[in-house]
Amino acid sequence: MAYLLPLCLTVLLCMSGQSDAGQLTLNNEDSVEVQLDRPFLYFGTWHTKLYLARNGFLAFFQPLLPDANPDPHIAKDIIAPLWTDIETNNTGIISYDQATSGNLIQVVTNDINILLPGVNFSASWVFLCKWTRVHLGHDAGVSASPMNLITACMHTNFNIFLLLKEANFRVFLTSNDDNESYIFMIYDDIPPTDQVWLAGYSAKNNINFVNIPVHNITDLSSGTNIELGGRWVFKVQRRAYGKFILWFCDSFLNYNVQIS
């Protein structure tokens, strides 16, 4: 199995039999439990499993029905590269992989040390999840089936609109033997939407929300905190202060939360 992970360069990661890979079929608001090959330290808590949700997030708890909707007050351990209503239709793929050795470990180690000079990081575990050619909920319109595309071509250039509506993003978690933990959020094509969405991460108990600081959803693909467009890196083994931003259309509600 192979994945594209465009960090410094577009690198083809050839997964070996040492990794735990899967392509998922998830109904709306569904999630799947994944056992981690190594415990992951996230804001002071060790986790041995996570739940991969169709609606664009990873949770270190079993998501219930209300958790399918973006919630800036959730106050739970959650990593949300793009938490919103997501549809796979006929083209979308949600997949994951993890490894403790092999090519994936080496590529991630090399890329982190290039992107973050001076950290001297040597990955011992990597978990990668991808949302490929998915659609953003009710903005998906008709599904991109051959018949729908033919019908669209007969009437308009709506087929181009359909292609623009496809979203592609991924997230990977990585740690080393010194218990340092990082999350990388990588955005390729993110179309505009009028539905509610969140992008960032949260920690339990501390009511601790951190948002990716962009003004609209399409900026996820161009903004960055490491000088490489569409790439966002966060160190997450310790407690941190922050906020989540709830976006809707061109306006937003900004939730600042103090930790006691």
PDB file of C-alpha atoms in Angstrom:
ATOM      1  CA  MET A   1       0.000   0.000   0.000  1.00  0.00           C
ATOM      2  CA  ALA A   2       1.273   3.507  -0.736  1.00  0.00           C
ATOM      3  CA  TYR A   3       0.397   6.994   0.474  1.00  0.00           C
ATOM      4  CA  LEU A   4       1.366  10.464  -0.631  1.00  0.00           C
ATOM      5  CA  LEU A   5       2.657  12.631   2.194  1.00  0.00           C
ATOM      6  CA  PRO A   6       3.639  16.037   0.773  1.00  0.00           C
ATOM      7  CA  LEU A   7       5.655  17.658   3.552  1.00  0.00           C
ATOM      8  CA  CYS A   8       8.903  19.193   2.308  1.00  0.00           C
ATOM      9  CA  LEU A   9       8.618  17.256  -0.925  1.00  0.00           C
ATOM     10  CA  THR A  10       5.977  14.969  -2.339  1.00  0.00           C
ATOM     11  CA  VAL A  11       7.189  11.637  -1.009  1.00  0.00           C
ATOM     12  CA  LEU A  12       5.781   8.220  -1.812  1.00  0.00           C
ATOM     13  CA  LEU A  13       5.570   6.135   1.329  1.00  0.00           C
ATOM     14  CA  CYS A  14       5.712   2.434   0.615  1.00  0.00           C
ATOM     15  CA  MET A  15       4.016   0.678   3.496  1.00  0.00           C
ATOM     16  CA  SER A  16       5.372  -2.675   4.571  1.00  0.00           C
ATOM     17  CA  GLY A  17       3.733  -5.628   6.216  1.00  0.00           C
ATOM     18  CA  GLN A  18       4.873  -4.206   9.555  1.00  0.00           C
ATOM     19  CA  SER A  19       2.135  -1.576   9.456  1.00  0.00           C
ATOM     20  CA  ASP A  20      -1.537  -1.819  10.341  1.00  0.00           C
ATOM     21  CA  ALA A  21      -3.417  -0.409   7.363  1.00  0.00           C
ATOM     22  CA  GLY A  22      -7.043  -0.169   6.465  1.00  0.00           C
ATOM     23  CA  GLN A  23      -9.515   1.420   4.071  1.00  0.00           C
ATOM     24  CA  LEU A  24     -12.776   2.173   5.834  1.00  0.00           C
ATOM     25  CA  THR A  25     -16.430   2.220   4.912  1.00  0.00           C
ATOM     26  CA  LEU A  26     -18.187   4.386   7.455  1.00  0.00           C
ATOM     27  CA  ASN A  27     -21.807   5.429   7.604  1.00  0.00           C
ATOM     28  CA  ASN A  28     -22.648   9.002   8.495  1.00  0.00           C
ATOM     29  CA  GLU A  29     -21.558   9.868  12.061  1.00  0.00           C
ATOM     30  CA  ASP A  30     -19.812   6.479  12.384  1.00  0.00           C
ATOM     31  CA  SER A  31     -16.346   5.850  13.795  1.00  0.00           C
ATOM     32  CA  VAL A  32     -14.024   2.865  14.011  1.00  0.00           C
ATOM     33  CA  GLU A  33     -11.817   1.826  16.924  1.00  0.00           C
ATOM     34  CA  VAL A  34      -8.110   1.447  16.159  1.00  0.00           C
ATOM     35  CA  GLN A  35      -5.630  -0.111  18.585  1.00  0.00           C
ATOM     36  CA  LEU A  36      -2.344   1.791  18.603  1.00  0.00           C
ATOM     37  CA  ASP A  37       0.898  -0.113  18.172  1.00  0.00           C
ATOM     38  CA  ARG A  38       2.463   2.120  20.835  1.00  0.00           C
ATOM     39  CA  PRO A  39       0.874   4.321  23.516  1.00  0.00           C
ATOM     40  CA  PHE A  40       0.593   7.973  22.475  1.00  0.00           C
ATOM     41  CA  LEU A  41       1.150  10.768  25.015  1.00  0.00           C
ATOM     42  CA  TYR A  42      -1.435  13.493  24.474  1.00  0.00           C
ATOM     43  CA  PHE A  43      -1.547  16.438  26.897  1.00  0.00           C
ATOM     44  CA  GLY A  44      -0.311  14.380  29.801  1.00  0.00           C
ATOM     45  CA  THR A  45      -2.451  11.280  29.143  1.00  0.00           C
ATOM     46  CA  TRP A  46      -1.281   8.024  27.588  1.00  0.00           C
ATOM     47  CA  HIS A  47      -3.653   6.538  25.009  1.00  0.00           C
ATOM     48  CA  THR A  48      -3.559   2.987  23.619  1.00  0.00           C
ATOM     49  CA  LYS A  49      -6.431   3.335  21.147  1.00  0.00           C
ATOM     50  CA  LEU A  50      -8.310   5.970  19.197  1.00  0.00           C
ATOM     51  CA  TYR A  51     -11.532   6.280  17.225  1.00  0.00           C
ATOM     52  CA  LEU A  52     -11.326   7.393  13.621  1.00  0.00           C
ATOM     53  CA  ALA A  53     -14.500   9.266  12.680  1.00  0.00           C
ATOM     54  CA  ARG A  54     -15.894   9.804   9.228  1.00  0.00           C
ATOM     55  CA  ASN A  55     -16.607  13.452  10.044  1.00  0.00           C
ATOM     56  CA  GLY A  56     -12.955  14.463   9.990  1.00  0.00           C
ATOM     57  CA  PHE A  57     -11.582  13.833  13.471  1.00  0.00           C
ATOM     58  CA  LEU A  58      -9.710  11.379  15.686  1.00  0.00           C
ATOM     59  CA  ALA A  59     -11.009  10.901  19.237  1.00  0.00           C
ATOM     60  CA  PHE A  60      -9.387   9.271  22.244  1.00  0.00           C
ATOM     61  CA  PHE A  61     -12.872   8.335  23.478  1.00  0.00           C
ATOM     62  CA  GLN A  62     -15.786   6.568  21.832  1.00  0.00           C
ATOM     63  CA  PRO A  63     -17.750   9.287  20.016  1.00  0.00           C
ATOM     64  CA  LEU A  64     -21.500   9.320  20.613  1.00  0.00           C
ATOM     65  CA  LEU A  65     -24.098  10.726  18.240  1.00  0.00           C
ATOM     66  CA  PRO A  66     -23.825  14.317  19.544  1.00  0.00           C
ATOM     67  CA  ASP A  67     -20.055  14.210  19.025  1.00  0.00           C
ATOM     68  CA  ALA A  68     -20.551  13.975  15.266  1.00  0.00           C
ATOM     69  CA  ASN A  69     -21.287  17.716  15.178  1.00  0.00           C
ATOM     70  CA  PRO A  70     -18.505  20.290  15.626  1.00  0.00           C
ATOM     71  CA  ASP A  71     -18.493  21.458  19.241  1.00  0.00           C
ATOM     72  CA  PRO A  72     -15.992  24.074  20.473  1.00  0.00           C
ATOM     73  CA  HIS A  73     -16.934  23.233  24.072  1.00  0.00           C
ATOM     74  CA  ILE A  74     -16.397  19.474  23.855  1.00  0.00           C
ATOM     75  CA  ALA A  75     -13.508  19.498  26.404  1.00  0.00           C
ATOM     76  CA  LYS A  76     -12.341  16.020  25.410  1.00  0.00           C
ATOM     77  CA  ASP A  77      -9.202  14.585  23.812  1.00  0.00           C
ATOM     78  CA  ILE A  78      -9.845  15.084  20.119  1.00  0.00           C
ATOM     79  CA  ILE A  79      -7.725  15.859  17.052  1.00  0.00           C
ATOM     80  CA  ALA A  80      -9.801  17.471  14.328  1.00  0.00           C
ATOM     81  CA  PRO A  81      -8.103  18.230  11.001  1.00  0.00           C
ATOM     82  CA  LEU A  82     -11.536  19.061   9.535  1.00  0.00           C
ATOM     83  CA  TRP A  83     -14.474  18.334  11.816  1.00  0.00           C
ATOM     84  CA  THR A  84     -17.626  18.806   9.763  1.00  0.00           C
ATOM     85  CA  ASP A  85     -20.331  16.855   7.966  1.00  0.00           C
ATOM     86  CA  ILE A  86     -18.442  14.672   5.471  1.00  0.00           C
ATOM     87  CA  GLU A  87     -19.859  12.452   2.743  1.00  0.00           C
ATOM     88  CA  THR A  88     -17.890   9.852   0.819  1.00  0.00           C
ATOM     89  CA  ASN A  89     -20.449   9.318  -1.973  1.00  0.00           C
ATOM     90  CA  ASN A  90     -18.965   7.231  -4.812  1.00  0.00           C
ATOM     91  CA  THR A  91     -15.460   8.715  -4.826  1.00  0.00           C
ATOM     92  CA  GLY A  92     -14.414   9.371  -1.241  1.00  0.00           C
ATOM     93  CA  ILE A  93     -11.956   7.156   0.640  1.00  0.00           C
ATOM     94  CA  ILE A  94     -11.060   7.215   4.324  1.00  0.00           C
ATOM     95  CA  SER A  95      -7.956   5.196   5.163  1.00  0.00           C
ATOM     96  CA  TYR A  96      -5.299   4.854   7.827  1.00  0.00           C
ATOM     97  CA  ASP A  97      -1.930   3.243   8.507  1.00  0.00           C
ATOM     98  CA  GLN A  98       0.525   3.036  11.368  1.00  0.00           C
ATOM     99  CA  ALA A  99       4.088   1.782  11.759  1.00  0.00           C
ATOM    100  CA  THR A 100       6.843   1.354  14.319  1.00  0.00           C
ATOM    101  CA  SER A 101       9.615   0.621  11.825  1.00  0.00           C
ATOM    102  CA  GLY A 102      10.350   0.714   8.127  1.00  0.00           C
ATOM    103  CA  ASN A 103      10.129   3.337   5.413  1.00  0.00           C
ATOM    104  CA  LEU A 104       7.302   5.358   6.941  1.00  0.00           C
ATOM    105  CA  ILE A 105       9.252   5.901  10.167  1.00  0.00           C
ATOM    106  CA  GLN A 106      12.346   7.009   8.269  1.00  0.00           C
ATOM    107  CA  VAL A 107      10.499   9.417   5.982  1.00  0.00           C
ATOM    108  CA  VAL A 108       8.644  11.056   8.881  1.00  0.00           C
ATOM    109  CA  THR A 109      11.875  11.362  10.892  1.00  0.00           C
ATOM    110  CA  ASN A 110      13.656  13.021   7.973  1.00  0.00           C
ATOM    111  CA  ASP A 111      10.795  15.401   7.212  1.00  0.00           C
ATOM    112  CA  ILE A 112      10.338  16.516  10.829  1.00  0.00           C
ATOM    113  CA  ASN A 113      14.014  17.354  11.163  1.00  0.00           C
ATOM    114  CA  ILE A 114      13.879  19.370   7.937  1.00  0.00           C
ATOM    115  CA  LEU A 115      10.653  21.161   8.838  1.00  0.00           C
ATOM    116  CA  LEU A 116      11.650  21.758  12.464  1.00  0.00           C
ATOM    117  CA  PRO A 117      15.413  22.363  12.483  1.00  0.00           C
ATOM    118  CA  GLY A 118      17.130  21.663  15.750  1.00  0.00           C
ATOM    119  CA  VAL A 119      14.562  19.302  17.274  1.00  0.00           C
ATOM    120  CA  ASN A 120      16.711  16.195  16.618  1.00  0.00           C
ATOM    121  CA  PHE A 121      13.589  14.017  16.431  1.00  0.00           C
ATOM    122  CA  SER A 122      13.717  10.275  15.712  1.00  0.00           C
ATOM    123  CA  ALA A 123      10.216   8.836  15.217  1.00  0.00           C
ATOM    124  CA  SER A 124       9.470   5.485  16.853  1.00  0.00           C
ATOM    125  CA  TRP A 125       5.769   5.385  15.935  1.00  0.00           C
ATOM    126  CA  VAL A 126       3.583   6.991  13.263  1.00  0.00           C
ATOM    127  CA  PHE A 127      -0.175   6.924  12.706  1.00  0.00           C
ATOM    128  CA  LEU A 128      -1.446   8.350   9.418  1.00  0.00           C
ATOM    129  CA  CYS A 129      -5.087   8.955   8.433  1.00  0.00           C
ATOM    130  CA  LYS A 130      -6.341  10.275   5.089  1.00  0.00           C
ATOM    131  CA  TRP A 131      -9.628  11.659   3.825  1.00  0.00           C
ATOM    132  CA  THR A 132      -9.386  11.469   0.046  1.00  0.00           C
ATOM    133  CA  ARG A 133     -11.886  12.930  -2.469  1.00  0.00           C
ATOM    134  CA  VAL A 134     -14.554  13.331   0.191  1.00  0.00           C
ATOM    135  CA  HIS A 135     -17.356  15.876   0.012  1.00  0.00           C
ATOM    136  CA  LEU A 136     -18.378  18.416   2.612  1.00  0.00           C
ATOM    137  CA  GLY A 137     -21.841  17.312   3.683  1.00  0.00           C
ATOM    138  CA  HIS A 138     -24.818  19.067   2.143  1.00  0.00           C
ATOM    139  CA  ASP A 139     -22.455  21.001  -0.132  1.00  0.00           C
ATOM    140  CA  ALA A 140     -21.673  17.742  -1.921  1.00  0.00           C
ATOM    141  CA  GLY A 141     -24.683  18.221  -4.162  1.00  0.00           C
ATOM    142  CA  VAL A 142     -25.237  15.209  -6.389  1.00  0.00           C
ATOM    143  CA  SER A 143     -22.746  12.378  -6.130  1.00  0.00           C
ATOM    144  CA  ALA A 144     -19.996  12.155  -8.720  1.00  0.00           C
ATOM    145  CA  SER A 145     -21.351   8.996 -10.354  1.00  0.00           C
ATOM    146  CA  PRO A 146     -20.871   8.507 -14.116  1.00  0.00           C
ATOM    147  CA  MET A 147     -24.567   9.074 -14.793  1.00  0.00           C
ATOM    148  CA  ASN A 148     -24.656  12.272 -12.767  1.00  0.00           C
ATOM    149  CA  LEU A 149     -21.548  13.571 -14.490  1.00  0.00           C
ATOM    150  CA  ILE A 150     -23.003  12.812 -17.915  1.00  0.00           C
ATOM    151  CA  THR A 151     -26.231  14.568 -16.984  1.00  0.00           C
ATOM    152  CA  ALA A 152     -24.299  17.554 -15.644  1.00  0.00           C
ATOM    153  CA  CYS A 153     -22.218  17.817 -18.799  1.00  0.00           C
ATOM    154  CA  MET A 154     -25.384  17.914 -20.902  1.00  0.00           C
ATOM    155  CA  HIS A 155     -26.647  20.996 -19.096  1.00  0.00           C
ATOM    156  CA  THR A 156     -23.712  22.946 -17.682  1.00  0.00           C
ATOM    157  CA  ASN A 157     -20.101  22.816 -16.573  1.00  0.00           C
ATOM    158  CA  PHE A 158     -21.291  21.562 -13.210  1.00  0.00           C
ATOM    159  CA  ASN A 159     -18.823  18.678 -13.487  1.00  0.00           C
ATOM    160  CA  ILE A 160     -16.032  21.188 -12.847  1.00  0.00           C
ATOM    161  CA  PHE A 161     -17.939  22.388  -9.780  1.00  0.00           C
ATOM    162  CA  LEU A 162     -18.168  18.804  -8.539  1.00  0.00           C
ATOM    163  CA  LEU A 163     -14.416  18.348  -8.811  1.00  0.00           C
ATOM    164  CA  LEU A 164     -13.805  21.571  -6.927  1.00  0.00           C
ATOM    165  CA  LYS A 165     -16.061  20.335  -4.151  1.00  0.00           C
ATOM    166  CA  GLU A 166     -13.828  17.372  -3.360  1.00  0.00           C
ATOM    167  CA  ALA A 167     -11.751  17.739  -0.204  1.00  0.00           C
ATOM    168  CA  ASN A 168      -8.404  16.058   0.420  1.00  0.00           C
ATOM    169  CA  PHE A 169      -6.654  16.225   3.770  1.00  0.00           C
ATOM    170  CA  ARG A 170      -4.741  14.041   6.214  1.00  0.00           C
ATOM    171  CA  VAL A 171      -3.348  13.977   9.701  1.00  0.00           C
ATOM    172  CA  PHE A 172      -0.537  12.038  11.256  1.00  0.00           C
ATOM    173  CA  LEU A 173       0.479  11.477  14.839  1.00  0.00           C
ATOM    174  CA  THR A 174       4.041  10.625  15.724  1.00  0.00           C
ATOM    175  CA  SER A 175       6.151  10.098  18.850  1.00  0.00           C
ATOM    176  CA  ASN A 176       9.682   9.139  19.814  1.00  0.00           C
ATOM    177  CA  ASP A 177      11.350   7.204  22.621  1.00  0.00           C
ATOM    178  CA  ASP A 178      11.671  10.418  24.664  1.00  0.00           C
ATOM    179  CA  ASN A 179       7.858  10.704  24.859  1.00  0.00           C
ATOM    180  CA  GLU A 180       7.682  13.718  22.566  1.00  0.00           C
ATOM    181  CA  SER A 181       4.433  13.820  20.609  1.00  0.00           C
ATOM    182  CA  TYR A 182       3.565  15.756  17.439  1.00  0.00           C
ATOM    183  CA  ILE A 183       0.509  16.043  15.228  1.00  0.00           C
ATOM    184  CA  PHE A 184       0.758  17.163  11.612  1.00  0.00           C
ATOM    185  CA  MET A 185      -2.302  18.359   9.694  1.00  0.00           C
ATOM    186  CA  ILE A 186      -1.876  18.458   5.927  1.00  0.00           C
ATOM    187  CA  TYR A 187      -4.388  20.064   3.561  1.00  0.00           C
ATOM    188  CA  ASP A 188      -4.403  19.670  -0.208  1.00  0.00           C
ATOM    189  CA  ASP A 189      -7.713  20.745  -1.785  1.00  0.00           C
ATOM    190  CA  ILE A 190     -10.340  22.190   0.564  1.00  0.00           C
ATOM    191  CA  PRO A 191     -13.417  23.717  -1.123  1.00  0.00           C
ATOM    192  CA  PRO A 192     -15.516  26.518   0.371  1.00  0.00           C
ATOM    193  CA  THR A 193     -18.560  25.544   2.398  1.00  0.00           C
ATOM    194  CA  ASP A 194     -21.394  27.229   4.281  1.00  0.00           C
ATOM    195  CA  GLN A 195     -21.641  24.504   6.899  1.00  0.00           C
ATOM    196  CA  VAL A 196     -20.195  24.623  10.405  1.00  0.00           C
ATOM    197  CA  TRP A 197     -16.647  23.275  10.739  1.00  0.00           C
ATOM    198  CA  LEU A 198     -13.736  23.161  13.152  1.00  0.00           C
ATOM    199  CA  ALA A 199     -10.042  22.582  12.544  1.00  0.00           C
ATOM    200  CA  GLY A 200      -7.684  22.101  15.448  1.00  0.00           C
ATOM    201  CA  TYR A 201      -7.508  20.010  18.608  1.00  0.00           C
ATOM    202  CA  SER A 202      -8.857  19.802  22.133  1.00  0.00           C
ATOM    203  CA  ALA A 203      -7.802  18.339  25.475  1.00  0.00           C
ATOM    204  CA  LYS A 204     -10.103  16.889  28.105  1.00  0.00           C
ATOM    205  CA  ASN A 205     -10.858  18.338  31.542  1.00  0.00           C
ATOM    206  CA  ASN A 206      -8.843  21.512  30.975  1.00  0.00           C
ATOM    207  CA  ILE A 207     -11.495  22.922  28.599  1.00  0.00           C
ATOM    208  CA  ASN A 208      -8.541  23.513  26.336  1.00  0.00           C
ATOM    209  CA  PHE A 209      -9.287  24.314  22.698  1.00  0.00           C
ATOM    210  CA  VAL A 210      -6.742  25.206  20.048  1.00  0.00           C
ATOM    211  CA  ASN A 211      -7.752  26.363  16.588  1.00  0.00           C
ATOM    212  CA  ILE A 212      -5.875  26.561  13.336  1.00  0.00           C
ATOM    213  CA  PRO A 213      -5.781  30.352  12.850  1.00  0.00           C
ATOM    214  CA  VAL A 214      -7.377  30.886   9.444  1.00  0.00           C
ATOM    215  CA  HIS A 215     -10.253  33.149   8.393  1.00  0.00           C
ATOM    216  CA  ASN A 216     -12.016  30.690   6.092  1.00  0.00           C
ATOM    217  CA  ILE A 217     -11.886  27.001   5.322  1.00  0.00           C
ATOM    218  CA  THR A 218     -10.028  27.352   2.010  1.00  0.00           C
ATOM    219  CA  ASP A 219      -7.126  29.041   3.824  1.00  0.00           C
ATOM    220  CA  LEU A 220      -6.302  25.700   5.450  1.00  0.00           C
ATOM    221  CA  SER A 221      -4.610  24.752   2.164  1.00  0.00           C
ATOM    222  CA  SER A 222      -2.434  27.859   1.983  1.00  0.00           C
ATOM    223  CA  GLY A 223      -1.842  28.890   5.597  1.00  0.00           C
ATOM    224  CA  THR A 224       0.871  27.327   7.733  1.00  0.00           C
ATOM    225  CA  ASN A 225       2.803  27.606  10.975  1.00  0.00           C
ATOM    226  CA  ILE A 226       5.996  26.085   9.521  1.00  0.00           C
ATOM    227  CA  GLU A 227       6.429  28.199   6.355  1.00  0.00           C
ATOM    228  CA  LEU A 228       5.082  25.510   4.039  1.00  0.00           C
ATOM    229  CA  GLY A 229       1.568  26.091   2.744  1.00  0.00           C
ATOM    230  CA  GLY A 230      -1.142  23.725   3.918  1.00  0.00           C
ATOM    231  CA  ARG A 231       1.030  22.182   6.663  1.00  0.00           C
ATOM    232  CA  TRP A 232       0.395  22.661  10.379  1.00  0.00           C
ATOM    233  CA  VAL A 233       2.479  21.109  13.175  1.00  0.00           C
ATOM    234  CA  PHE A 234       1.716  20.984  16.899  1.00  0.00           C
ATOM    235  CA  LYS A 235       3.637  19.508  19.820  1.00  0.00           C
ATOM    236  CA  VAL A 236       1.048  17.931  22.102  1.00  0.00           C
ATOM    237  CA  GLN A 237       2.529  15.868  24.941  1.00  0.00           C
ATOM    238  CA  ARG A 238       2.155  18.699  27.470  1.00  0.00           C
ATOM    239  CA  ARG A 239      -0.725  20.906  28.505  1.00  0.00           C
ATOM    240  CA  ALA A 240      -1.311  24.022  26.413  1.00  0.00           C
ATOM    241  CA  TYR A 241      -3.506  27.097  26.356  1.00  0.00           C
ATOM    242  CA  GLY A 242      -5.609  27.972  23.362  1.00  0.00           C
ATOM    243  CA  LYS A 243      -9.006  28.175  21.777  1.00  0.00           C
ATOM    244  CA  PHE A 244     -11.206  26.666  19.097  1.00  0.00           C
ATOM    245  CA  ILE A 245     -13.013  28.866  16.600  1.00  0.00           C
ATOM    246  CA  LEU A 246     -16.475  27.968  15.345  1.00  0.00           C
ATOM    247  CA  TRP A 247     -16.843  29.157  11.777  1.00  0.00           C
ATOM    248  CA  PHE A 248     -20.085  29.611   9.880  1.00  0.00           C
ATOM    249  CA  CYS A 249     -20.144  31.299   6.468  1.00  0.00           C
ATOM    250  CA  ASP A 250     -18.059  34.484   6.701  1.00  0.00           C
ATOM    251  CA  SER A 251     -18.705  35.149  10.363  1.00  0.00           C
ATOM    252  CA  PHE A 252     -17.441  33.352  13.438  1.00  0.00           C
ATOM    253  CA  LEU A 253     -17.828  32.989  17.141  1.00  0.00           C
ATOM    254  CA  ASN A 254     -14.541  33.116  18.998  1.00  0.00           C
ATOM    255  CA  TYR A 255     -14.403  31.061  22.186  1.00  0.00           C
ATOM    256  CA  ASN A 256     -11.604  31.999  24.577  1.00  0.00           C
ATOM    257  CA  VAL A 257     -11.286  29.602  27.483  1.00  0.00           C
ATOM    258  CA  GLN A 258      -9.141  30.140  30.556  1.00  0.00           C
ATOM    259  CA  ILE A 259      -7.658  27.110  32.282  1.00  0.00           C
ATOM    260  CA  SER A 260      -8.009  27.121  36.028  1.00  0.00           C
TER     261      SER A 260
END
